Amino acid sequence: MATCDDVRDNVKKYYGSRLESSGDLQTSAASCSLHCRPVPRSVTDALSLVHPEVTKRFFGCGLPFPAKLDGCRVLDLGSGSGRDCYAFSKLVGPKGHVTGIDMTEELITVSRQYTEYHQKKFGYKEPNVTFVQGYMENLGEAGIQSDSMDVVLSNCVICLCPDKRTVLQQAYNMLKEGGEMYFSDMYASKVVPDHVKQDTVLWGEGMGGSLFWQDLISLAHSVGFSTPHLVSASHIAVHNSELKAKAGDISYASGTYRLFKLPKSPVMSEATVTYKGTLAGFPDQLDFDSSHCFKKDVAVEVSGEMAEIIRSSRFFSDFKIQMLDKPDSSSESTPQYCHLNPFLLADKLGSSVKKCSKTSK
């Protein structure tokens, strides 16, 4: 059985030397990064300003750009060539800061080469991006402080890590109270068997290390996070017939989830919340996730956990919150998590592979 160090070394080689561009991947993960949902103009504009050489070596599977990043301190886990970090650099503005961490020396070298380019492109007096080489499983060793980040993001890298619980725990520790982890990753339709995990190419493609989607929920709860909220999803096609045969009857999907670090003793009572329409780019409605759409000036009754997420997070000033005098009913019975299944949402959104492949050309 391969050790964690063996897996790390194989991933470093795969992404540092073997893959020259996203076109070398054997799945449709990178080409479906738009998830076939409307993307705010601010995000597409930010991405369009990133240097082409940085974008060329982007290997993500989603578009993890939450709303309201201006002035935020952001940490990007597995930042790779730096594409997302530089887009975040534009979105957080000169008063915010972005830290990218990656274990692959070649990719860190690529990302650092373009710091001055993007600083000048965005008109900043000083760079607001820092890239550090290190491991997601030990952020403190890389010099990142606990309780220092507003948002932690990642794009298709947790599936490459053998110790996912530690990665989530580290992300939780680095977040301030009310902070958010917003990330895209590959998920499996069932628990991935050991023989698939041990294949170095399957692991490098994200297939061997993909988490069974239901296990994300229990993992998130075990480290202290809120219940995950599924934002978007798309099916992932495996182009290579040999890899497809090795994977057997396992299907793969890309899913974007958001998790929150709630106060230690949250007041979990249901509430009525009303969106004020104050978020830049979302004047009429805010699609918080695939299950919560908040229209301006329309009161919506939400669970105690959702009310606490809004109350304790950076979105507090954008809502009017009226607590209801009743406990959170969702905690009184065994919760059903069908609405968090990325495969069902991908079905609902349509054939993402066909649609996304058109937009990626």
GROMACS .gro file of C-alpha atoms in nm:
model
  361
    1MET     CA    1   0.000   0.000   0.000
    2ALA     CA    2   0.142   0.338  -0.098
    3THR     CA    3   0.224   0.578   0.183
    4CYS     CA    4   0.112   0.942   0.193
    5ASP     CA    5   0.465   1.045   0.092
    6ASP     CA    6   0.455   0.808  -0.206
    7VAL     CA    7   0.125   0.959  -0.320
    8ARG     CA    8   0.262   1.312  -0.283
    9ASP     CA    9   0.571   1.229  -0.487
   10ASN     CA   10   0.364   1.075  -0.765
   11VAL     CA   11   0.132   1.377  -0.780
   12LYS     CA   12   0.429   1.615  -0.787
   13LYS     CA   13   0.575   1.429  -1.084
   14TYR     CA   14   0.238   1.409  -1.260
   15TYR     CA   15   0.161   1.780  -1.237
   16GLY     CA   16   0.515   1.913  -1.227
   17SER     CA   17   0.662   1.727  -1.524
   18ARG     CA   18   0.417   1.502  -1.707
   19LEU     CA   19   0.133   1.747  -1.774
   20GLU     CA   20   0.222   2.047  -1.989
   21SER     CA   21  -0.131   2.188  -2.014
   22SER     CA   22  -0.491   2.111  -1.915
   23GLY     CA   23  -0.535   1.949  -2.255
   24ASP     CA   24  -0.313   1.661  -2.137
   25LEU     CA   25  -0.569   1.550  -1.879
   26GLN     CA   26  -0.761   1.230  -1.957
   27THR     CA   27  -1.096   1.357  -1.824
   28SER     CA   28  -1.328   1.645  -1.907
   29ALA     CA   29  -1.281   1.797  -1.561
   30ALA     CA   30  -1.092   2.109  -1.668
   31SER     CA   31  -1.307   2.173  -1.977
   32CYS     CA   32  -1.618   2.168  -1.759
   33SER     CA   33  -1.486   2.421  -1.512
   34LEU     CA   34  -1.767   2.664  -1.584
   35HIS     CA   35  -2.020   2.413  -1.451
   36CYS     CA   36  -2.261   2.544  -1.711
   37ARG     CA   37  -2.417   2.800  -1.477
   38PRO     CA   38  -2.425   3.177  -1.517
   39VAL     CA   39  -2.097   3.332  -1.403
   40PRO     CA   40  -2.085   3.689  -1.266
   41ARG     CA   41  -1.929   3.940  -1.503
   42SER     CA   42  -1.672   4.034  -1.237
   43VAL     CA   43  -1.540   3.676  -1.236
   44THR     CA   44  -1.519   3.637  -1.613
   45ASP     CA   45  -1.348   3.977  -1.637
   46ALA     CA   46  -1.095   3.880  -1.369
   47LEU     CA   47  -1.019   3.548  -1.539
   48SER     CA   48  -0.975   3.719  -1.877
   49LEU     CA   49  -0.698   3.936  -1.731
   50VAL     CA   50  -0.485   3.642  -1.612
   51HIS     CA   51  -0.169   3.587  -1.816
   52PRO     CA   52  -0.217   3.315  -2.084
   53GLU     CA   53   0.085   3.113  -1.967
   54VAL     CA   54  -0.068   3.088  -1.620
   55THR     CA   55  -0.406   2.982  -1.760
   56LYS     CA   56  -0.241   2.722  -1.985
   57ARG     CA   57  -0.127   2.520  -1.685
   58PHE     CA   58  -0.457   2.534  -1.500
   59PHE     CA   59  -0.585   2.189  -1.397
   60GLY     CA   60  -0.898   2.274  -1.195
   61CYS     CA   61  -1.242   2.117  -1.228
   62GLY     CA   62  -1.466   2.401  -1.119
   63LEU     CA   63  -1.503   2.774  -1.071
   64PRO     CA   64  -1.484   2.836  -0.695
   65PHE     CA   65  -1.552   3.209  -0.686
   66PRO     CA   66  -1.800   3.306  -0.413
   67ALA     CA   67  -1.958   3.649  -0.391
   68LYS     CA   68  -1.834   3.935  -0.172
   69LEU     CA   69  -1.458   3.887  -0.177
   70ASP     CA   70  -1.362   4.256  -0.169
   71GLY     CA   71  -1.115   4.317   0.112
   72CYS     CA   72  -1.101   3.949   0.212
   73ARG     CA   73  -0.800   3.746   0.314
   74VAL     CA   74  -0.812   3.439   0.091
   75LEU     CA   75  -0.618   3.112   0.099
   76ASP     CA   76  -0.606   2.894  -0.213
   77LEU     CA   77  -0.517   2.531  -0.138
   78GLY     CA   78  -0.324   2.368  -0.421
   79SER     CA   79  -0.287   2.692  -0.614
   80GLY     CA   80  -0.096   2.530  -0.902
   81SER     CA   81   0.007   2.777  -1.171
   82GLY     CA   82  -0.179   3.056  -0.989
   83ARG     CA   83  -0.471   3.113  -1.227
   84ASP     CA   84  -0.736   3.129  -0.958
   85CYS     CA   85  -0.510   3.325  -0.722
   86TYR     CA   86  -0.458   3.602  -0.977
   87ALA     CA   87  -0.830   3.618  -1.048
   88PHE     CA   88  -0.892   3.637  -0.671
   89SER     CA   89  -0.626   3.910  -0.658
   90LYS     CA   90  -0.849   4.123  -0.879
   91LEU     CA   91  -1.168   4.034  -0.687
   92VAL     CA   92  -1.034   4.100  -0.334
   93GLY     CA   93  -0.897   4.438  -0.445
   94PRO     CA   94  -0.589   4.622  -0.314
   95LYS     CA   95  -0.708   4.598   0.048
   96GLY     CA   96  -0.746   4.220   0.033
   97HIS     CA   97  -0.477   3.955   0.015
   98VAL     CA   98  -0.446   3.614  -0.152
   99THR     CA   99  -0.213   3.335  -0.041
  100GLY     CA  100  -0.159   3.038  -0.269
  101ILE     CA  101  -0.001   2.718  -0.139
  102ASP     CA  102   0.116   2.428  -0.352
  103MET     CA  103   0.359   2.140  -0.297
  104THR     CA  104   0.486   2.130  -0.658
  105GLU     CA  105   0.798   2.339  -0.705
  106GLU     CA  106   0.756   2.370  -1.084
  107LEU     CA  107   0.407   2.518  -1.049
  108ILE     CA  108   0.505   2.755  -0.768
  109THR     CA  109   0.791   2.878  -0.988
  110VAL     CA  110   0.550   2.942  -1.277
  111SER     CA  111   0.302   3.129  -1.054
  112ARG     CA  112   0.565   3.355  -0.894
  113GLN     CA  113   0.695   3.471  -1.232
  114TYR     CA  114   0.378   3.669  -1.299
  115THR     CA  115   0.327   3.854  -0.969
  116GLU     CA  116   0.456   4.187  -1.100
  117TYR     CA  117   0.269   4.144  -1.430
  118HIS     CA  118  -0.068   4.116  -1.254
  119GLN     CA  119   0.011   4.387  -1.001
  120LYS     CA  120   0.063   4.632  -1.289
  121LYS     CA  121  -0.231   4.490  -1.485
  122PHE     CA  122  -0.465   4.561  -1.191
  123GLY     CA  123  -0.308   4.897  -1.107
  124TYR     CA  124  -0.204   4.805  -0.753
  125LYS     CA  125   0.077   4.990  -0.573
  126GLU     CA  126   0.199   4.664  -0.420
  127PRO     CA  127   0.134   4.296  -0.496
  128ASN     CA  128  -0.150   4.142  -0.296
  129VAL     CA  129  -0.061   3.780  -0.378
  130THR     CA  130   0.187   3.551  -0.202
  131PHE     CA  131   0.280   3.200  -0.316
  132VAL     CA  132   0.429   2.950  -0.071
  133GLN     CA  133   0.550   2.597  -0.127
  134GLY     CA  134   0.406   2.359   0.129
  135TYR     CA  135   0.146   2.099   0.212
  136MET     CA  136  -0.227   2.141   0.266
  137GLU     CA  137  -0.199   1.893   0.554
  138ASN     CA  138   0.035   2.124   0.748
  139LEU     CA  139  -0.047   2.487   0.680
  140GLY     CA  140   0.114   2.610   1.000
  141GLU     CA  141   0.450   2.472   0.888
  142ALA     CA  142   0.412   2.683   0.572
  143GLY     CA  143   0.374   2.996   0.786
  144ILE     CA  144  -0.004   3.037   0.763
  145GLN     CA  145  -0.165   3.155   1.087
  146SER     CA  146  -0.469   3.000   1.252
  147ASP     CA  147  -0.790   3.207   1.253
  148SER     CA  148  -0.643   3.440   0.989
  149MET     CA  149  -0.847   3.376   0.674
  150ASP     CA  150  -1.192   3.495   0.564
  151VAL     CA  151  -1.221   3.242   0.281
  152VAL     CA  152  -1.038   2.919   0.198
  153LEU     CA  153  -1.072   2.795  -0.159
  154SER     CA  154  -0.948   2.504  -0.365
  155ASN     CA  155  -1.002   2.378  -0.717
  156CYS     CA  156  -0.982   2.004  -0.778
  157VAL     CA  157  -0.691   1.931  -0.542
  158ILE     CA  158  -0.844   1.760  -0.239
  159CYS     CA  159  -0.909   1.455  -0.458
  160LEU     CA  160  -0.530   1.434  -0.504
  161CYS     CA  161  -0.465   1.426  -0.129
  162PRO     CA  162  -0.473   1.094   0.061
  163ASP     CA  163  -0.562   1.248   0.400
  164LYS     CA  164  -0.874   1.451   0.329
  165ARG     CA  165  -0.985   1.482   0.689
  166THR     CA  166  -0.659   1.655   0.783
  167VAL     CA  167  -0.694   1.894   0.487
  168LEU     CA  168  -1.046   1.992   0.598
  169GLN     CA  169  -0.930   2.026   0.960
  170GLN     CA  170  -0.641   2.251   0.856
  171ALA     CA  171  -0.873   2.467   0.647
  172TYR     CA  172  -1.114   2.492   0.941
  173ASN     CA  173  -0.831   2.596   1.175
  174MET     CA  174  -0.708   2.873   0.944
  175LEU     CA  175  -1.052   3.031   0.905
  176LYS     CA  176  -1.183   3.307   1.124
  177GLU     CA  177  -1.515   3.244   1.298
  178GLY     CA  178  -1.784   3.291   1.033
  179GLY     CA  179  -1.531   3.216   0.760
  180GLU     CA  180  -1.602   2.999   0.460
  181MET     CA  181  -1.445   2.713   0.271
  182TYR     CA  182  -1.564   2.725  -0.090
  183PHE     CA  183  -1.421   2.458  -0.315
  184SER     CA  184  -1.462   2.251  -0.628
  185ASP     CA  185  -1.355   1.889  -0.642
  186MET     CA  186  -1.412   1.554  -0.811
  187TYR     CA  187  -1.651   1.308  -0.645
  188ALA     CA  188  -1.721   0.940  -0.698
  189SER     CA  189  -2.063   0.775  -0.719
  190LYS     CA  190  -1.949   0.508  -0.471
  191VAL     CA  191  -1.656   0.435  -0.242
  192VAL     CA  192  -1.343   0.397  -0.457
  193PRO     CA  193  -1.183   0.052  -0.407
  194ASP     CA  194  -0.816   0.009  -0.313
  195HIS     CA  195  -0.701  -0.120  -0.653
  196VAL     CA  196  -0.822   0.203  -0.815
  197LYS     CA  197  -0.656   0.415  -0.545
  198GLN     CA  198  -0.323   0.241  -0.603
  199ASP     CA  199  -0.308   0.322  -0.975
  200THR     CA  200  -0.078   0.627  -1.008
  201VAL     CA  201  -0.237   0.758  -1.329
  202LEU     CA  202  -0.591   0.719  -1.191
  203TRP     CA  203  -0.479   0.905  -0.880
  204GLY     CA  204  -0.308   1.178  -1.083
  205GLU     CA  205  -0.629   1.227  -1.281
  206GLY     CA  206  -0.826   1.264  -0.956
  207MET     CA  207  -1.017   0.940  -1.013
  208GLY     CA  208  -0.829   0.725  -0.763
  209GLY     CA  209  -0.860   0.976  -0.480
  210SER     CA  210  -1.212   1.104  -0.539
  211LEU     CA  211  -1.427   1.101  -0.230
  212PHE     CA  212  -1.763   0.927  -0.228
  213TRP     CA  213  -1.984   1.237  -0.216
  214GLN     CA  214  -2.178   1.128   0.094
  215ASP     CA  215  -1.854   1.095   0.290
  216LEU     CA  216  -1.789   1.468   0.248
  217ILE     CA  217  -2.085   1.543   0.474
  218SER     CA  218  -1.963   1.328   0.763
  219LEU     CA  219  -1.605   1.452   0.719
  220ALA     CA  220  -1.716   1.816   0.727
  221HIS     CA  221  -1.919   1.762   1.044
  222SER     CA  222  -1.633   1.570   1.210
  223VAL     CA  223  -1.393   1.866   1.189
  224GLY     CA  224  -1.650   2.126   1.299
  225PHE     CA  225  -1.784   2.266   0.973
  226SER     CA  226  -2.149   2.331   0.895
  227THR     CA  227  -2.336   2.094   0.668
  228PRO     CA  228  -2.199   2.141   0.313
  229HIS     CA  229  -2.406   2.342   0.067
  230LEU     CA  230  -2.391   2.221  -0.294
  231VAL     CA  231  -2.356   2.515  -0.532
  232SER     CA  232  -2.311   2.352  -0.871
  233ALA     CA  233  -2.217   2.025  -1.040
  234SER     CA  234  -2.135   1.867  -1.373
  235HIS     CA  235  -2.069   1.514  -1.498
  236ILE     CA  236  -1.708   1.426  -1.578
  237ALA     CA  237  -1.635   1.216  -1.885
  238VAL     CA  238  -1.331   0.986  -1.890
  239HIS     CA  239  -1.180   1.008  -2.240
  240ASN     CA  240  -0.921   0.732  -2.203
  241SER     CA  241  -1.082   0.390  -2.257
  242GLU     CA  242  -0.814   0.212  -2.053
  243LEU     CA  243  -0.871   0.437  -1.751
  244LYS     CA  244  -1.245   0.405  -1.794
  245ALA     CA  245  -1.216   0.025  -1.786
  246LYS     CA  246  -1.004   0.041  -1.470
  247ALA     CA  247  -1.262   0.260  -1.297
  248GLY     CA  248  -1.534   0.004  -1.370
  249ASP     CA  249  -1.884   0.112  -1.272
  250ILE     CA  250  -1.773   0.424  -1.083
  251SER     CA  251  -1.904   0.751  -1.222
  252TYR     CA  252  -1.745   1.089  -1.154
  253ALA     CA  253  -1.883   1.437  -1.109
  254SER     CA  254  -1.739   1.776  -1.035
  255GLY     CA  255  -1.909   1.951  -0.745
  256THR     CA  256  -1.869   2.290  -0.581
  257TYR     CA  257  -1.960   2.306  -0.212
  258ARG     CA  258  -1.946   2.574   0.053
  259LEU     CA  259  -1.884   2.507   0.424
  260PHE     CA  260  -1.884   2.756   0.711
  261LYS     CA  261  -1.702   2.780   1.043
  262LEU     CA  262  -1.983   2.864   1.282
  263PRO     CA  263  -1.947   2.992   1.640
  264LYS     CA  264  -1.875   2.724   1.900
  265SER     CA  265  -2.222   2.759   2.057
  266PRO     CA  266  -2.449   2.872   1.774
  267VAL     CA  267  -2.809   2.978   1.839
  268MET     CA  268  -2.979   2.720   1.617
  269SER     CA  269  -3.333   2.845   1.581
  270GLU     CA  270  -3.519   2.887   1.254
  271ALA     CA  271  -3.546   3.235   1.109
  272THR     CA  272  -3.693   3.447   0.833
  273VAL     CA  273  -3.427   3.616   0.621
  274THR     CA  274  -3.468   3.887   0.361
  275TYR     CA  275  -3.200   3.970   0.106
  276LYS     CA  276  -3.142   4.346   0.069
  277GLY     CA  277  -3.002   4.334  -0.286
  278THR     CA  278  -2.681   4.498  -0.168
  279LEU     CA  279  -2.421   4.254  -0.302
  280ALA     CA  280  -2.228   4.384  -0.602
  281GLY     CA  281  -2.333   4.195  -0.913
  282PHE     CA  282  -2.646   4.055  -0.749
  283PRO     CA  283  -2.898   4.340  -0.733
  284ASP     CA  284  -3.213   4.130  -0.780
  285GLN     CA  285  -3.135   3.788  -0.633
  286LEU     CA  286  -2.857   3.588  -0.474
  287ASP     CA  287  -2.827   3.219  -0.558
  288PHE     CA  288  -2.655   3.111  -0.239
  289ASP     CA  289  -2.647   2.747  -0.344
  290SER     CA  290  -2.853   2.507  -0.554
  291SER     CA  291  -3.128   2.501  -0.289
  292HIS     CA  292  -3.138   2.863  -0.166
  293CYS     CA  293  -3.230   3.147  -0.401
  294PHE     CA  294  -3.286   3.476  -0.219
  295LYS     CA  295  -3.479   3.740  -0.414
  296LYS     CA  296  -3.448   4.102  -0.310
  297ASP     CA  297  -3.701   4.207  -0.043
  298VAL     CA  298  -3.865   3.862  -0.033
  299ALA     CA  299  -3.873   3.700   0.312
  300VAL     CA  300  -3.765   3.334   0.320
  301GLU     CA  301  -3.789   3.095   0.614
  302VAL     CA  302  -3.464   2.903   0.663
  303SER     CA  303  -3.327   2.637   0.896
  304GLY     CA  304  -3.143   2.728   1.213
  305GLU     CA  305  -2.808   2.634   1.062
  306MET     CA  306  -2.868   2.845   0.751
  307ALA     CA  307  -2.976   3.139   0.968
  308GLU     CA  308  -2.658   3.103   1.172
  309ILE     CA  309  -2.445   3.092   0.856
  310ILE     CA  310  -2.589   3.423   0.741
  311ARG     CA  311  -2.573   3.578   1.089
  312SER     CA  312  -2.208   3.489   1.157
  313SER     CA  313  -2.059   3.528   0.807
  314ARG     CA  314  -1.956   3.818   0.585
  315PHE     CA  315  -2.310   3.817   0.439
  316PHE     CA  316  -2.468   3.942   0.764
  317SER     CA  317  -2.505   4.305   0.650
  318ASP     CA  318  -2.677   4.197   0.326
  319PHE     CA  319  -2.976   4.037   0.501
  320LYS     CA  320  -3.247   4.128   0.746
  321ILE     CA  321  -3.280   3.841   0.993
  322GLN     CA  322  -3.580   3.774   1.213
  323MET     CA  323  -3.528   3.483   1.448
  324LEU     CA  324  -3.834   3.262   1.499
  325ASP     CA  325  -3.928   3.125   1.837
  326LYS     CA  326  -3.884   2.762   1.743
  327PRO     CA  327  -3.585   2.527   1.736
  328ASP     CA  328  -3.423   2.404   1.418
  329SER     CA  329  -3.655   2.122   1.310
  330SER     CA  330  -3.388   1.973   1.081
  331SER     CA  331  -3.194   1.858   1.389
  332GLU     CA  332  -3.488   1.660   1.529
  333SER     CA  333  -3.481   1.382   1.270
  334THR     CA  334  -3.230   1.204   1.051
  335PRO     CA  335  -3.150   1.457   0.777
  336GLN     CA  336  -3.189   1.360   0.412
  337TYR     CA  337  -2.907   1.485   0.192
  338CYS     CA  338  -3.036   1.410  -0.158
  339HIS     CA  339  -3.013   1.780  -0.244
  340LEU     CA  340  -2.636   1.760  -0.183
  341ASN     CA  341  -2.580   1.484  -0.442
  342PRO     CA  342  -2.367   1.630  -0.726
  343PHE     CA  343  -2.480   1.356  -0.966
  344LEU     CA  344  -2.848   1.446  -0.925
  345LEU     CA  345  -2.773   1.817  -0.966
  346ALA     CA  346  -2.560   1.748  -1.275
  347ASP     CA  347  -2.857   1.557  -1.423
  348LYS     CA  348  -3.083   1.849  -1.343
  349LEU     CA  349  -2.851   2.102  -1.503
  350GLY     CA  350  -2.829   1.897  -1.822
  351SER     CA  351  -2.547   1.747  -2.023
  352SER     CA  352  -2.263   1.960  -1.893
  353VAL     CA  353  -1.998   1.775  -2.091
  354LYS     CA  354  -2.145   1.878  -2.427
  355LYS     CA  355  -2.223   2.233  -2.326
  356CYS     CA  356  -1.894   2.299  -2.150
  357SER     CA  357  -1.685   2.157  -2.431
  358LYS     CA  358  -1.832   2.420  -2.662
  359THR     CA  359  -1.742   2.706  -2.430
  360SER     CA  360  -1.389   2.581  -2.377
  361LYS     CA  361  -1.283   2.610  -2.741
   0.00000   0.00000   0.00000
